[in-house]
Coordinates of C-alpha atoms in Angstrom, one line a residue:
Chain A
M56 CA 60.4 105.5 134.7
V57 CA 57.2 105.1 131.9
A58 CA 54.9 102.9 131.1
P59 CA 54.2 101.5 127.7
A60 CA 51.3 100.3 126.2
T61 CA 49.9 97.3 127.3
T62 CA 46.2 95.3 126.1
P63 CA 43.2 96.3 128.1
Q64 CA 41.6 94.0 130.5
R65 CA 38.6 92.5 128.8
A66 CA 36.7 94.6 131.8
I67 CA 37.6 97.5 130.1
V68 CA 37.2 96.9 126.8
E69 CA 33.3 95.0 128.0
Y70 CA 32.0 98.5 128.8
W71 CA 34.0 100.1 125.9
V72 CA 31.6 97.6 123.8
R73 CA 29.0 98.1 126.6
Q74 CA 28.9 101.7 125.7
A75 CA 29.4 102.0 121.5
V76 CA 26.4 99.8 121.2
Y77 CA 23.6 100.8 123.6
R78 CA 24.8 104.5 121.9
R79 CA 24.4 102.9 118.7
L80 CA 20.6 101.4 119.6
G81 CA 19.3 104.6 121.5
T82 CA 18.5 102.8 124.5
H83 CA 19.3 103.5 128.2
L84 CA 22.8 102.0 129.7
P85 CA 21.6 100.0 132.2
R86 CA 22.3 100.6 136.2
T87 CA 25.4 98.3 135.2
A88 CA 26.8 99.2 132.4
A89 CA 26.5 103.1 132.8
G90 CA 29.5 104.2 135.2
P91 CA 31.6 106.2 134.6
N92 CA 34.4 103.7 134.4
P93 CA 34.8 100.9 134.1
L94 CA 35.2 98.4 136.8
V95 CA 37.7 96.4 137.3
V96 CA 38.1 93.6 139.3
N97 CA 41.5 91.9 140.4
V98 CA 43.2 88.9 142.4
S99 CA 46.8 90.0 144.3
A100 CA 48.0 87.1 144.7
R101 CA 50.7 86.7 147.8
H102 CA 52.9 90.0 147.7
C103 CA 55.5 92.0 149.7
H104 CA 56.1 95.6 149.9
L105 CA 59.6 96.7 151.0
T106 CA 61.2 100.2 152.0
P107 CA 64.9 100.9 149.7
E108 CA 66.9 99.9 152.9
A109 CA 65.1 96.4 152.6
V110 CA 65.1 95.9 149.1
E111 CA 68.6 96.7 149.2
V112 CA 69.4 94.1 152.4
L113 CA 68.1 92.0 149.8
F114 CA 69.7 92.4 147.2
G115 CA 72.7 94.7 147.8
K116 CA 73.3 98.0 147.6
G117 CA 72.7 100.5 145.2
H118 CA 70.0 97.9 144.1
T119 CA 66.3 99.6 143.0
L120 CA 63.3 96.8 141.4
T121 CA 63.0 96.4 138.1
P122 CA 59.4 96.7 137.4
W123 CA 58.0 93.3 135.0
K124 CA 54.7 93.9 134.2
W125 CA 52.4 97.8 135.0
L126 CA 48.9 97.2 137.1
Y127 CA 46.2 98.6 136.9
Q128 CA 47.3 101.2 139.3
D129 CA 49.0 104.1 137.3
G130 CA 52.7 103.8 138.9
Q131 CA 52.3 100.7 140.5
F132 CA 54.0 97.3 139.2
A133 CA 54.9 93.7 140.2
A134 CA 59.3 94.2 140.3
Q135 CA 61.0 91.0 138.6
E136 CA 62.4 90.9 142.3
T137 CA 60.9 88.1 144.2
V138 CA 62.1 86.9 147.9
T139 CA 61.8 83.8 150.3
L140 CA 59.7 84.0 153.2
I141 CA 60.0 82.4 156.3
G142 CA 57.5 82.1 158.1
P143 CA 57.0 80.7 161.7
R144 CA 57.8 77.3 161.8
S145 CA 60.7 77.7 159.5
R146 CA 58.5 76.5 156.4
V147 CA 59.3 78.9 153.6
I148 CA 57.2 80.3 150.4
S149 CA 59.6 80.7 147.7
N150 CA 59.0 83.2 144.1
L151 CA 56.8 85.9 147.3
R152 CA 56.8 88.9 144.7
I153 CA 57.8 92.4 145.3
L154 CA 55.1 95.3 143.7
G155 CA 56.7 99.0 143.4
P156 CA 57.6 101.6 143.7
C157 CA 59.2 101.2 147.5
R158 CA 57.1 102.2 150.4
S159 CA 58.0 104.1 153.8
F160 CA 56.8 101.3 155.2
N161 CA 57.6 97.1 155.0
Q162 CA 54.4 94.9 154.3
I163 CA 53.7 91.2 153.2
E164 CA 50.0 90.5 152.4
L165 CA 48.9 86.9 152.6
A166 CA 45.7 85.1 151.8
Y167 CA 44.2 82.9 155.1
T168 CA 45.5 80.2 152.9
D169 CA 48.6 81.1 152.1
A170 CA 49.4 81.9 156.7
V171 CA 47.5 78.3 157.9
A172 CA 50.4 76.7 155.8
L173 CA 53.1 78.9 156.7
G174 CA 52.0 78.2 160.2
F175 CA 51.1 81.6 160.6
D176 CA 47.5 83.1 162.6
I177 CA 47.8 87.0 160.7
P178 CA 45.1 89.6 161.9
L179 CA 42.6 91.5 158.8
R180 CA 43.8 94.7 158.8
L181 CA 44.0 97.5 156.2
S182 CA 46.9 98.0 153.9
G183 CA 49.7 100.6 155.8
N184 CA 48.2 100.1 159.6
I185 CA 50.4 96.8 161.2
E186 CA 51.5 98.1 164.4
G187 CA 50.9 94.7 166.6
T188 CA 50.9 92.7 163.6
P189 CA 53.9 89.6 163.5
G190 CA 57.1 89.8 161.9
C191 CA 59.1 87.6 160.2
M192 CA 62.4 87.2 157.8
L193 CA 62.8 87.5 154.5
M194 CA 65.6 86.3 152.4
G195 CA 67.2 88.1 148.8
P196 CA 70.3 86.8 146.7
A197 CA 72.4 89.0 148.9
G198 CA 71.1 88.8 152.7
F199 CA 68.5 88.3 154.6
F200 CA 66.3 90.8 156.7
E201 CA 63.8 91.0 159.5
L202 CA 60.7 92.4 159.2
K203 CA 59.7 93.4 163.4
Q204 CA 55.5 92.7 162.4
G205 CA 53.5 94.0 159.1
V206 CA 52.7 90.3 158.0
I207 CA 48.2 90.8 157.6
R208 CA 46.2 89.7 155.8
A209 CA 44.9 92.8 154.0
S210 CA 40.9 94.2 153.7
R211 CA 38.7 93.7 150.7
H212 CA 39.3 97.5 149.5
V213 CA 37.7 99.3 145.7
H214 CA 39.8 102.1 144.9
M215 CA 38.0 104.4 143.0
H216 CA 38.3 108.1 141.6
P217 CA 35.2 111.1 143.2
A218 CA 33.5 109.9 139.3
D219 CA 32.7 106.7 140.8
A220 CA 32.5 107.6 144.6
E221 CA 29.7 110.3 143.2
F222 CA 27.9 107.8 141.1
Y223 CA 27.8 104.6 143.5
G224 CA 26.7 106.9 146.2
V225 CA 29.3 106.4 148.8
K226 CA 32.2 108.7 149.9
S227 CA 36.0 107.8 150.8
G228 CA 35.4 105.1 154.2
G229 CA 32.4 104.3 153.8
E230 CA 31.7 100.4 152.5
L231 CA 29.8 98.4 149.1
K232 CA 28.9 94.8 148.6
L233 CA 30.5 93.2 145.2
R234 CA 28.5 89.9 143.8
I235 CA 30.1 87.9 141.6
G236 CA 28.5 85.9 138.6
G237 CA 29.1 82.4 137.7
P238 CA 28.1 79.0 138.9
C239 CA 30.4 79.3 142.4
G240 CA 28.6 83.3 142.5
L241 CA 28.5 84.9 145.5
T242 CA 28.8 88.4 147.4
L243 CA 31.2 90.0 149.3
D244 CA 30.5 92.2 152.1
K245 CA 32.4 95.0 153.4
M246 CA 34.5 96.4 150.6
L247 CA 36.0 99.6 151.5
C248 CA 35.8 102.6 149.4
R249 CA 38.8 104.6 148.5
V250 CA 38.7 107.8 147.1
D251 CA 40.9 109.5 145.2
K252 CA 42.0 112.0 142.0
S253 CA 44.9 109.3 141.3
F254 CA 42.4 106.4 141.4
K255 CA 40.9 103.8 138.8
L256 CA 38.1 102.1 139.4
E257 CA 39.7 98.7 141.1
V258 CA 38.7 96.1 143.3
H259 CA 41.1 93.9 144.9
V260 CA 40.7 90.9 146.3
D261 CA 43.1 88.4 147.3
T262 CA 43.1 84.4 146.3
D263 CA 40.7 83.0 148.8
E264 CA 38.6 85.3 147.6
G265 CA 39.4 84.6 143.4
N266 CA 38.8 81.3 143.6
A267 CA 36.0 80.6 146.1
C268 CA 34.4 82.2 143.0
N269 CA 36.7 80.7 140.4
L270 CA 37.2 84.0 139.2
Q271 CA 37.8 84.3 135.7
P272 CA 37.9 87.8 133.0
G273 CA 34.9 87.6 132.0
T274 CA 33.2 87.0 135.3
Q275 CA 30.4 89.0 135.7
C276 CA 30.9 91.2 138.8
E277 CA 28.9 94.7 139.8
L278 CA 29.3 96.4 143.0
I279 CA 25.8 96.6 145.6
R280 CA 24.5 99.1 148.4
Chain B
M228 CA 32.1 50.8 163.9
V229 CA 29.9 52.7 166.0
A230 CA 31.5 56.3 167.1
P231 CA 31.9 57.4 170.2
A232 CA 30.4 59.8 171.7
T233 CA 32.0 63.5 171.2
T234 CA 31.4 67.1 172.2
P235 CA 28.5 68.3 170.0
Q236 CA 30.2 72.0 168.1
R237 CA 29.6 75.3 169.0
A238 CA 26.9 75.9 166.9
I239 CA 24.6 72.8 168.2
V240 CA 25.2 74.0 172.0
E241 CA 24.8 77.8 171.2
Y242 CA 21.5 75.9 169.1
W243 CA 20.6 75.1 172.5
V244 CA 21.1 77.4 174.8
R245 CA 18.9 80.0 172.6
Q246 CA 16.1 77.3 172.4
A247 CA 16.0 76.9 176.3
V248 CA 16.4 80.7 177.1
Y249 CA 13.6 81.5 174.8
R250 CA 11.2 79.4 176.1
R251 CA 12.4 80.7 179.7
L252 CA 11.7 84.3 178.0
G253 CA 8.3 83.0 176.9
T254 CA 8.6 84.7 173.7
H255 CA 9.1 83.6 169.6
L256 CA 12.3 82.2 168.5
P257 CA 13.7 84.5 165.5
R258 CA 13.6 83.3 162.3
T259 CA 17.4 82.0 162.5
A260 CA 17.2 80.0 165.3
A261 CA 13.2 78.7 165.0
G262 CA 14.6 75.4 162.3
P263 CA 14.0 72.7 163.5
N264 CA 18.2 71.5 163.8
P265 CA 21.2 73.8 164.0
L266 CA 22.8 74.6 161.2
V267 CA 26.4 73.4 161.2
V268 CA 28.7 74.9 159.0
N269 CA 32.0 72.7 158.0
V270 CA 35.5 73.2 155.8
S271 CA 36.3 70.5 153.7
A272 CA 40.0 69.9 153.7
R273 CA 40.3 69.0 150.7
H274 CA 40.4 64.7 150.7
C275 CA 39.6 62.1 149.2
H276 CA 37.2 59.2 148.9
L277 CA 38.9 55.8 147.8
T278 CA 36.7 52.2 146.6
P279 CA 38.4 49.1 148.6
E280 CA 40.2 48.3 145.8
A281 CA 42.1 50.7 145.5
V282 CA 42.4 51.2 149.7
E283 CA 44.3 47.7 149.0
V284 CA 46.1 48.5 146.2
L285 CA 48.4 51.6 148.4
F286 CA 47.9 50.4 151.8
G287 CA 48.7 46.4 150.7
K288 CA 46.2 42.8 150.7
G289 CA 43.3 43.0 152.9
H290 CA 43.6 46.3 154.5
T291 CA 41.0 48.0 155.3
L292 CA 40.2 51.9 156.3
T293 CA 40.5 52.9 159.9
P294 CA 38.7 55.8 161.4
W295 CA 40.5 58.6 163.1
K296 CA 37.7 61.4 163.4
W297 CA 34.3 60.7 163.4
L298 CA 32.6 63.7 161.1
Y299 CA 29.5 65.3 161.9
Q300 CA 27.0 63.4 159.1
D301 CA 26.0 59.4 160.8
G302 CA 29.2 57.0 159.8
Q303 CA 31.5 59.2 158.2
F304 CA 34.7 59.7 159.3
A305 CA 37.9 60.6 158.2
A306 CA 40.6 57.7 158.5
Q307 CA 43.9 57.9 160.2
E308 CA 45.4 56.8 157.0
T309 CA 46.2 59.4 154.2
V310 CA 47.7 59.8 150.6
T311 CA 50.3 61.3 148.7
L312 CA 48.7 63.1 146.0
I313 CA 50.9 63.1 143.1
G314 CA 49.8 66.2 140.3
P315 CA 49.8 66.6 135.8
R316 CA 53.3 68.1 136.8
S317 CA 54.9 66.1 138.9
R318 CA 54.2 68.3 142.9
V319 CA 52.6 66.7 144.7
I320 CA 50.2 67.4 148.4
S321 CA 50.9 65.3 151.3
N322 CA 48.9 63.9 153.7
L323 CA 45.8 63.9 151.7
R324 CA 43.6 62.9 154.0
I325 CA 40.6 59.6 153.0
L326 CA 37.1 60.3 154.0
G327 CA 35.5 56.4 155.3
P328 CA 33.5 54.5 154.6
C329 CA 34.7 53.4 151.2
R330 CA 33.4 53.9 147.9
S331 CA 31.9 52.5 144.7
F332 CA 34.3 54.6 143.1
N333 CA 37.6 57.3 143.0
Q334 CA 36.9 60.8 143.2
I335 CA 39.4 63.4 145.0
E336 CA 38.0 67.0 146.2
L337 CA 40.1 69.5 145.8
A338 CA 39.7 73.5 146.7
Y339 CA 40.9 75.8 143.0
T340 CA 44.3 77.3 145.8
D341 CA 45.0 73.2 145.3
A342 CA 44.6 72.7 142.0
V343 CA 46.7 76.0 140.8
A344 CA 49.6 75.5 143.3
L345 CA 49.5 71.5 141.6
G346 CA 48.8 72.9 138.2
F347 CA 45.5 71.3 138.0
D348 CA 42.9 72.1 136.0
I349 CA 39.9 70.7 138.1
P350 CA 36.2 71.2 137.4
L351 CA 33.9 71.9 140.0
R352 CA 31.4 69.1 139.8
L353 CA 28.5 67.2 142.1
S354 CA 30.1 64.7 144.5
G355 CA 30.0 61.5 142.3
N356 CA 30.4 63.5 138.8
I357 CA 33.1 63.0 138.0
E358 CA 32.8 61.3 134.3
G359 CA 36.0 63.2 132.1
T360 CA 37.5 64.5 134.5
P361 CA 41.3 64.6 134.9
G362 CA 43.0 61.9 137.1
C363 CA 46.3 62.0 139.0
M364 CA 48.6 59.6 140.8
L365 CA 48.3 58.4 144.1
M366 CA 51.2 56.7 146.2
G367 CA 50.9 54.8 149.6
P368 CA 53.0 52.5 151.8
A369 CA 52.0 49.9 149.7
G370 CA 51.7 51.2 146.2
F371 CA 51.0 53.3 143.8
F372 CA 47.3 53.6 142.4
E373 CA 46.2 55.9 138.7
L374 CA 43.5 58.1 138.9
K375 CA 42.1 58.2 135.5
Q376 CA 39.5 60.3 136.3
G377 CA 38.3 61.7 139.9
V378 CA 39.9 65.1 140.3
I379 CA 36.7 67.5 141.7
R380 CA 36.0 70.7 142.8
A381 CA 33.3 69.7 144.7
S382 CA 30.5 72.3 144.6
R383 CA 29.4 73.7 148.0
H384 CA 26.3 72.2 149.4
V385 CA 24.1 71.2 152.4
H386 CA 23.1 68.3 154.0
M387 CA 19.5 68.6 154.8
H388 CA 16.3 66.6 156.2
P389 CA 13.0 66.5 154.5
A390 CA 12.1 68.4 158.3
D391 CA 14.9 71.2 157.3
A392 CA 13.9 71.4 153.9
E393 CA 10.4 71.7 154.3
F394 CA 11.5 74.2 156.8
Y395 CA 13.7 76.2 154.6
G396 CA 10.8 75.8 151.8
V397 CA 13.4 73.6 149.8
K398 CA 13.0 70.3 147.6
S399 CA 16.5 68.0 146.8
G400 CA 18.2 69.4 144.4
G401 CA 16.8 73.0 145.1
E402 CA 19.4 75.9 146.1
L403 CA 20.0 78.4 149.1
K404 CA 22.4 80.7 149.5
L405 CA 24.5 80.7 152.4
R406 CA 25.3 84.1 154.4
I407 CA 28.1 84.3 156.7
G408 CA 28.9 87.5 158.9
G409 CA 31.9 88.8 160.1
P410 CA 34.6 91.1 159.3
C411 CA 35.5 89.9 156.3
G412 CA 32.0 88.1 155.3
L413 CA 30.2 86.8 152.1
T414 CA 27.5 85.3 151.3
L415 CA 27.6 81.8 149.0
D416 CA 25.3 81.5 146.7
K417 CA 23.7 78.2 144.4
M418 CA 24.5 76.2 147.8
L419 CA 23.1 73.0 146.3
C420 CA 20.3 71.1 148.8
R421 CA 20.7 67.9 149.3
V422 CA 17.4 66.2 151.2
D423 CA 17.1 62.7 153.1
K424 CA 15.8 61.1 155.6
S425 CA 20.0 59.8 157.7
F426 CA 20.5 63.1 156.8
K427 CA 22.1 66.4 159.8
L428 CA 21.4 69.9 158.4
E429 CA 24.9 70.7 157.5
V430 CA 27.0 72.9 155.0
H431 CA 29.9 72.0 153.6
V432 CA 31.9 74.7 152.6
D433 CA 36.1 74.6 151.2
T434 CA 38.9 75.7 152.2
D435 CA 39.1 78.1 149.7
E436 CA 35.3 79.3 150.9
G437 CA 35.9 79.2 154.9
N438 CA 39.2 81.7 154.3
A439 CA 37.7 83.7 152.2
C440 CA 35.5 84.3 155.1
N441 CA 37.9 83.3 158.4
L442 CA 35.1 81.4 158.9
Q443 CA 35.4 80.4 162.9
P444 CA 34.0 77.8 165.6
G445 CA 31.9 81.1 166.7
T446 CA 30.7 83.2 163.1
Q447 CA 27.1 83.7 162.1
C448 CA 25.6 81.6 159.7
E449 CA 22.0 81.8 157.9
L450 CA 20.4 79.8 155.1
I451 CA 18.7 82.0 153.4
R452 CA 16.1 82.1 150.1

């Protein structure tokens, strides 16, 4: 599977233009534009990560996920496939997007607004840390799959290349804040830094966080200590 | 109509206890507890304000709102009556709460998450400033009522008594920030100060803001410059 070329995000184009303009002017870049990589902030709508076994139960024997939209981190994609989530009070969320590739565990990431609508009480957890979290039922075209656990609100985090971590002065597992501008701007505390050579600099916030500040492609964002 | 006595909110009880403890200890109050009044932060779920005429169209000739739950500001209440909101793509929100008493204009306050679910594109506006905003259809047990305009996301604001404004060093129309603690804490910028002798110190945030930081009755909140 090779990801096709896609139009770069506005934050990346702005970063390129800023670099070029300041180089032309012969002046120093402002701190917010001087990082080794552009800062991309993306809103993660509710979604799930599934094992190959769960995909087969939901979509049929031998079925594998089909990439629909490539995400910013290399190799990650939103799949064409979606499922229906059935919550504890028989309320449902339809068209819950599956993100690929498949993982070794099943996990559903909801915003608190989703959880309230479903009647869930879900914990704030780091992705992957799902021990003791609530479960739910998923429905696909080929069958039902019951998760014993795995429904969480994912903690805010920022993916960083080691060069980004060095620029911002943090280590993997450390925290930064994200200042988001605009007429209903805010600053998110406790943004966990996940550092890996394979990562591109990207913040994931959920729909509650994104909607609280009306985060748009042109909104000014800045990682601060 | 007289508001019955209700159990005071946790923030108010904590304020009283803190005052008493520090007085007993004979030490100075910390800045956050030294204000003339306790800081109450409430989440406003989506709701509407209606004219007496709209209430009659929706609920029948001569109908007036019945208080169901008294709000923190004197005389304000959540009514027993709710309506169904029909959005531009025929999607609906049921059980939209009406807040009383009636006003001289019709206004619907939604969170952006609600607006996305309905298919609306709604502006951020100060309550009452609804010129040129989108409209919608409301349905009640006695009929339909069409709003030509009035659907907004209400700007964050804080109600203040003049004594509070003096303590925090702001004037009516000025801005403060609200720092909210906890494991997914944040700081909300551009919190508009509305000052009036009839007001009790209270911040209103919407469900997106409240859920972004998992605001609970015990969450530490602080107004800052």
